[in-house]
Amino acid sequence: MNYSRRNFLKAAGSGVALTALGGGSMLAAVASPAPGLPVPMTKEKAIFILNGKPLVAEYEARTTLWEVIAVKLGLTGTTRSCNRASCGACSVLIDGTPFYSCHTLAMEAAGKKIFTIEGLGDEKNLHPLQKVGYLYMAADCGFCTAGWSVTAKALLDKNQNPSEDEVRSALAGHICRCAAYPAIVRTVMDTGAVLRGEAEV
Ligand code: FES
Ligand code: FES
């Protein structure tokens, strides 16, 4: 007998199969999972109002909002980084409030207004946040950019003249691995000045 990890796994696998076969009909076992075993996920279908457009997606109960936005609906601007509700890269707005889309279930956002970085502006029509951010080089690698940009928009929608403390507090849930924090904070404050009509960009 060759004692190897591969043979051990093979033996363990046949043990499982024999246990299952020896316990009665396989068909009956599939139709009625033993208590405590996970039951198959059910599929849901819902409308997601993404940047003003109603889009239909099918998803399982466990599917996150990020998976619906980026994988199922193809809006890949929202970055998923830590995937554990720590960094803020995946932030989107739901009815105007920032949420980590990696830790929000799709079903929680179904039927609500979702705002992503694609809704902010594009190459031909940049939002002032993007123009000012470009001037101050507020994006280095860019991994955090989509997240803090939508959070900053939510702040500026409510308050076009935030103090530095208010900006730092609003963006507290965002980690920038490139440490571009001074440029990011200045971008949000100076964008406020543009939106108030006190500066041009
Ligand atoms: S990827 Fe969602 S918080 Fe980091
Ligand atoms: S610019 Fe690189 S993580 Fe923020």
mmCIF file of C-alpha atoms and ligand atoms in Angstrom:
data_model
loop_
_atom_site.group_PDB
_atom_site.id
_atom_site.type_symbol
_atom_site.label_atom_id
_atom_site.label_comp_id
_atom_site.label_asym_id
_atom_site.label_seq_id
_atom_site.Cartn_x
_atom_site.Cartn_y
_atom_site.Cartn_z
ATOM 1 C CA MET A 1 0.000 0.000 0.000
ATOM 2 C CA ASN A 2 1.360 3.366 -0.981
ATOM 3 C CA TYR A 3 0.588 5.792 1.858
ATOM 4 C CA SER A 4 0.141 9.132 0.143
ATOM 5 C CA ARG A 5 -2.230 12.098 0.528
ATOM 6 C CA ARG A 6 -3.722 11.223 -2.880
ATOM 7 C CA ASN A 7 -4.504 7.624 -1.817
ATOM 8 C CA PHE A 8 -5.899 8.849 1.489
ATOM 9 C CA LEU A 9 -8.283 11.211 -0.296
ATOM 10 C CA LYS A 10 -9.281 8.460 -2.748
ATOM 11 C CA ALA A 11 -10.028 6.104 0.134
ATOM 12 C CA ALA A 12 -11.976 8.777 1.994
ATOM 13 C CA GLY A 13 -13.991 9.468 -1.160
ATOM 14 C CA SER A 14 -14.966 5.835 -1.652
ATOM 15 C CA GLY A 15 -15.894 5.646 2.030
ATOM 16 C CA VAL A 16 -18.317 8.493 1.570
ATOM 17 C CA ALA A 17 -19.807 6.860 -1.519
ATOM 18 C CA LEU A 18 -20.173 3.495 0.187
ATOM 19 C CA THR A 19 -21.778 5.108 3.214
ATOM 20 C CA ALA A 20 -24.281 6.842 0.993
ATOM 21 C CA LEU A 21 -25.042 3.728 -1.045
ATOM 22 C CA GLY A 22 -25.289 1.544 2.005
ATOM 23 C CA GLY A 23 -27.802 3.869 3.636
ATOM 24 C CA GLY A 24 -30.574 3.180 1.109
ATOM 25 C CA SER A 25 -31.767 4.718 -2.115
ATOM 26 C CA MET A 26 -29.628 7.566 -3.438
ATOM 27 C CA LEU A 27 -32.720 9.081 -5.066
ATOM 28 C CA ALA A 28 -34.519 9.257 -1.752
ATOM 29 C CA ALA A 29 -31.422 10.860 -0.176
ATOM 30 C CA VAL A 30 -31.307 13.602 -2.820
ATOM 31 C CA ALA A 31 -35.016 14.320 -2.619
ATOM 32 C CA SER A 32 -34.967 14.643 1.181
ATOM 33 C CA PRO A 33 -31.695 16.071 2.499
ATOM 34 C CA ALA A 34 -30.834 15.007 6.012
ATOM 35 C CA PRO A 35 -31.708 17.568 8.667
ATOM 36 C CA GLY A 36 -28.934 20.147 9.015
ATOM 37 C CA LEU A 37 -27.683 19.839 5.416
ATOM 38 C CA PRO A 38 -27.944 22.999 3.298
ATOM 39 C CA VAL A 39 -30.912 23.039 0.948
ATOM 40 C CA PRO A 40 -30.392 24.183 -2.652
ATOM 41 C CA MET A 41 -30.567 27.974 -3.143
ATOM 42 C CA THR A 42 -33.693 29.312 -4.776
ATOM 43 C CA LYS A 43 -33.417 31.717 -7.688
ATOM 44 C CA GLU A 44 -34.924 35.175 -7.406
ATOM 45 C CA LYS A 45 -35.576 37.693 -10.154
ATOM 46 C CA ALA A 46 -35.866 41.427 -9.555
ATOM 47 C CA ILE A 47 -35.503 44.861 -11.096
ATOM 48 C CA PHE A 48 -32.438 46.870 -10.051
ATOM 49 C CA ILE A 49 -32.627 50.584 -10.832
ATOM 50 C CA LEU A 50 -28.995 51.167 -11.754
ATOM 51 C CA ASN A 51 -28.083 54.798 -12.390
ATOM 52 C CA GLY A 52 -31.674 55.483 -13.374
ATOM 53 C CA LYS A 53 -32.085 52.466 -15.676
ATOM 54 C CA PRO A 54 -34.305 49.558 -14.601
ATOM 55 C CA LEU A 55 -32.418 46.314 -15.262
ATOM 56 C CA VAL A 56 -33.596 42.786 -14.530
ATOM 57 C CA ALA A 57 -31.271 40.244 -12.933
ATOM 58 C CA GLU A 58 -31.636 36.721 -11.640
ATOM 59 C CA TYR A 59 -29.775 35.897 -8.479
ATOM 60 C CA GLU A 60 -29.651 33.460 -5.592
ATOM 61 C CA ALA A 61 -30.581 34.414 -2.057
ATOM 62 C CA ARG A 62 -26.885 34.501 -1.095
ATOM 63 C CA THR A 63 -25.792 36.703 -4.057
ATOM 64 C CA THR A 64 -24.237 40.021 -3.107
ATOM 65 C CA LEU A 65 -25.142 43.323 -4.683
ATOM 66 C CA TRP A 66 -21.602 43.594 -6.115
ATOM 67 C CA GLU A 67 -22.064 40.277 -7.934
ATOM 68 C CA VAL A 68 -25.315 41.490 -9.490
ATOM 69 C CA ILE A 69 -23.870 44.875 -10.503
ATOM 70 C CA ALA A 70 -20.491 43.760 -11.830
ATOM 71 C CA VAL A 71 -20.922 40.131 -12.857
ATOM 72 C CA LYS A 72 -24.558 39.805 -13.888
ATOM 73 C CA LEU A 73 -25.223 43.319 -15.198
ATOM 74 C CA GLY A 74 -21.674 44.066 -16.436
ATOM 75 C CA LEU A 75 -21.039 47.413 -14.697
ATOM 76 C CA THR A 76 -17.477 46.699 -13.747
ATOM 77 C CA GLY A 77 -16.484 50.165 -12.520
ATOM 78 C CA THR A 78 -17.271 49.258 -8.920
ATOM 79 C CA THR A 79 -14.171 47.585 -7.551
ATOM 80 C CA ARG A 80 -14.286 44.652 -5.157
ATOM 81 C CA SER A 81 -11.112 44.512 -3.130
ATOM 82 C CA CYS A 82 -11.195 43.083 0.400
ATOM 83 C CA ASN A 83 -14.634 41.430 -0.059
ATOM 84 C CA ARG A 84 -15.085 41.613 3.726
ATOM 85 C CA ALA A 85 -16.641 45.015 4.425
ATOM 86 C CA SER A 86 -13.353 46.623 5.432
ATOM 87 C CA CYS A 87 -12.014 48.857 2.678
ATOM 88 C CA GLY A 88 -14.950 50.660 1.041
ATOM 89 C CA ALA A 89 -13.705 50.094 -2.534
ATOM 90 C CA CYS A 90 -16.998 48.458 -3.519
ATOM 91 C CA SER A 91 -19.233 51.265 -2.238
ATOM 92 C CA VAL A 92 -22.374 52.221 -4.110
ATOM 93 C CA LEU A 93 -25.287 54.415 -3.103
ATOM 94 C CA ILE A 94 -28.636 52.849 -2.339
ATOM 95 C CA ASP A 95 -31.349 55.481 -2.260
ATOM 96 C CA GLY A 96 -28.574 58.050 -1.723
ATOM 97 C CA THR A 97 -26.786 56.299 1.167
ATOM 98 C CA PRO A 98 -23.367 54.616 0.772
ATOM 99 C CA PHE A 99 -23.250 50.829 1.256
ATOM 100 C CA TYR A 100 -20.495 48.257 0.818
ATOM 101 C CA SER A 101 -21.842 46.261 -2.123
ATOM 102 C CA CYS A 102 -19.639 43.260 -1.247
ATOM 103 C CA HIS A 103 -21.567 42.846 1.998
ATOM 104 C CA THR A 104 -25.036 43.882 0.894
ATOM 105 C CA LEU A 105 -27.293 41.134 -0.345
ATOM 106 C CA ALA A 106 -28.773 41.739 -3.776
ATOM 107 C CA MET A 107 -32.262 41.172 -2.381
ATOM 108 C CA GLU A 108 -31.776 44.141 -0.005
ATOM 109 C CA ALA A 109 -31.284 46.485 -2.959
ATOM 110 C CA ALA A 110 -33.904 45.042 -5.318
ATOM 111 C CA GLY A 111 -36.273 47.759 -6.520
ATOM 112 C CA LYS A 112 -34.192 50.545 -4.941
ATOM 113 C CA LYS A 113 -32.198 53.289 -6.654
ATOM 114 C CA ILE A 114 -28.567 52.214 -6.947
ATOM 115 C CA PHE A 115 -25.885 54.687 -7.942
ATOM 116 C CA THR A 116 -22.458 53.506 -9.116
ATOM 117 C CA ILE A 117 -19.364 55.211 -10.464
ATOM 118 C CA GLU A 118 -20.743 54.800 -14.007
ATOM 119 C CA GLY A 119 -23.530 57.199 -13.035
ATOM 120 C CA LEU A 120 -21.102 59.919 -11.959
ATOM 121 C CA GLY A 121 -19.639 60.841 -15.331
ATOM 122 C CA ASP A 122 -17.744 59.517 -18.306
ATOM 123 C CA GLU A 123 -14.822 60.567 -20.501
ATOM 124 C CA LYS A 124 -16.964 63.061 -22.405
ATOM 125 C CA ASN A 125 -18.853 64.427 -19.450
ATOM 126 C CA LEU A 126 -16.785 64.261 -16.290
ATOM 127 C CA HIS A 127 -18.317 65.165 -12.935
ATOM 128 C CA PRO A 128 -16.476 68.026 -11.164
ATOM 129 C CA LEU A 129 -15.264 65.452 -8.608
ATOM 130 C CA GLN A 130 -13.492 63.637 -11.421
ATOM 131 C CA LYS A 131 -12.061 66.809 -12.961
ATOM 132 C CA VAL A 132 -10.759 68.135 -9.649
ATOM 133 C CA GLY A 133 -9.518 64.676 -8.625
ATOM 134 C CA TYR A 134 -7.555 64.463 -11.858
ATOM 135 C CA LEU A 135 -5.898 67.837 -11.166
ATOM 136 C CA TYR A 136 -4.877 66.801 -7.650
ATOM 137 C CA MET A 137 -3.920 63.240 -8.681
ATOM 138 C CA ALA A 138 -6.377 61.852 -6.134
ATOM 139 C CA ALA A 139 -6.162 58.444 -7.831
ATOM 140 C CA ASP A 140 -2.889 56.554 -7.792
ATOM 141 C CA CYS A 141 -3.623 52.877 -8.464
ATOM 142 C CA GLY A 142 -7.317 53.785 -8.586
ATOM 143 C CA PHE A 143 -8.567 50.796 -6.639
ATOM 144 C CA CYS A 144 -10.317 52.899 -4.010
ATOM 145 C CA THR A 145 -11.491 55.628 -6.383
ATOM 146 C CA ALA A 146 -14.922 54.382 -7.447
ATOM 147 C CA GLY A 147 -15.884 53.792 -3.822
ATOM 148 C CA TRP A 148 -14.903 57.101 -2.245
ATOM 149 C CA SER A 149 -16.171 59.029 -5.281
ATOM 150 C CA VAL A 150 -19.760 57.860 -4.836
ATOM 151 C CA THR A 151 -19.553 58.420 -1.070
ATOM 152 C CA ALA A 152 -18.232 61.950 -1.712
ATOM 153 C CA LYS A 153 -21.102 62.556 -4.118
ATOM 154 C CA ALA A 154 -23.588 61.506 -1.429
ATOM 155 C CA LEU A 155 -21.958 63.987 0.958
ATOM 156 C CA LEU A 156 -21.912 66.833 -1.578
ATOM 157 C CA ASP A 157 -25.549 66.161 -2.537
ATOM 158 C CA LYS A 158 -26.449 66.990 1.056
ATOM 159 C CA ASN A 159 -23.807 69.582 1.855
ATOM 160 C CA GLN A 160 -21.898 71.504 -0.810
ATOM 161 C CA ASN A 161 -19.719 73.224 1.775
ATOM 162 C CA PRO A 162 -18.362 70.467 4.017
ATOM 163 C CA SER A 163 -15.564 71.185 6.466
ATOM 164 C CA GLU A 164 -12.383 69.105 6.332
ATOM 165 C CA ASP A 165 -13.585 67.204 9.399
ATOM 166 C CA GLU A 166 -16.903 66.479 7.729
ATOM 167 C CA VAL A 167 -15.163 65.170 4.608
ATOM 168 C CA ARG A 168 -12.802 62.993 6.652
ATOM 169 C CA SER A 169 -15.705 61.679 8.698
ATOM 170 C CA ALA A 170 -17.820 60.897 5.594
ATOM 171 C CA LEU A 171 -14.887 59.048 3.998
ATOM 172 C CA ALA A 172 -13.831 57.228 7.169
ATOM 173 C CA GLY A 173 -15.012 53.904 5.739
ATOM 174 C CA HIS A 174 -12.607 54.092 2.794
ATOM 175 C CA ILE A 175 -9.055 52.797 2.827
ATOM 176 C CA CYS A 176 -6.604 54.057 0.217
ATOM 177 C CA ARG A 177 -3.634 51.722 0.054
ATOM 178 C CA CYS A 178 -1.707 54.388 -1.872
ATOM 179 C CA ALA A 179 -2.374 56.855 0.970
ATOM 180 C CA ALA A 180 -3.704 59.550 -1.348
ATOM 181 C CA TYR A 181 -5.801 60.906 1.541
ATOM 182 C CA PRO A 182 -4.660 64.572 1.424
ATOM 183 C CA ALA A 183 -5.441 64.771 -2.323
ATOM 184 C CA ILE A 184 -8.783 62.990 -1.865
ATOM 185 C CA VAL A 185 -9.915 65.313 0.943
ATOM 186 C CA ARG A 186 -8.827 68.389 -0.974
ATOM 187 C CA THR A 187 -10.641 67.103 -4.066
ATOM 188 C CA VAL A 188 -13.939 66.773 -2.200
ATOM 189 C CA MET A 189 -13.633 70.205 -0.544
ATOM 190 C CA ASP A 190 -12.664 71.984 -3.776
ATOM 191 C CA THR A 191 -15.413 70.182 -5.701
ATOM 192 C CA GLY A 192 -17.794 71.743 -3.189
ATOM 193 C CA ALA A 193 -16.469 75.157 -4.222
ATOM 194 C CA VAL A 194 -17.086 74.308 -7.886
ATOM 195 C CA LEU A 195 -20.625 73.123 -7.157
ATOM 196 C CA ARG A 196 -21.296 76.318 -5.183
ATOM 197 C CA GLY A 197 -20.137 78.344 -8.196
ATOM 198 C CA GLU A 198 -17.156 79.805 -6.307
ATOM 199 C CA ALA A 199 -14.496 78.109 -8.437
ATOM 200 C CA GLU A 200 -14.077 76.719 -11.940
ATOM 201 C CA VAL A 201 -12.450 73.599 -13.167
HETATM 202 S S1 FES B 1 -14.468 45.208 -1.211
HETATM 203 FE FE1 FES B 1 -16.232 45.722 -0.127
HETATM 204 S S2 FES B 1 -15.485 46.779 1.586
HETATM 205 FE FE2 FES B 1 -13.685 46.106 0.591
HETATM 206 S S1 FES B 2 -5.342 55.247 -5.140
HETATM 207 FE FE1 FES B 2 -4.546 53.270 -4.773
HETATM 208 S S2 FES B 2 -5.839 52.510 -3.202
HETATM 209 FE FE2 FES B 2 -6.380 54.562 -3.378
#
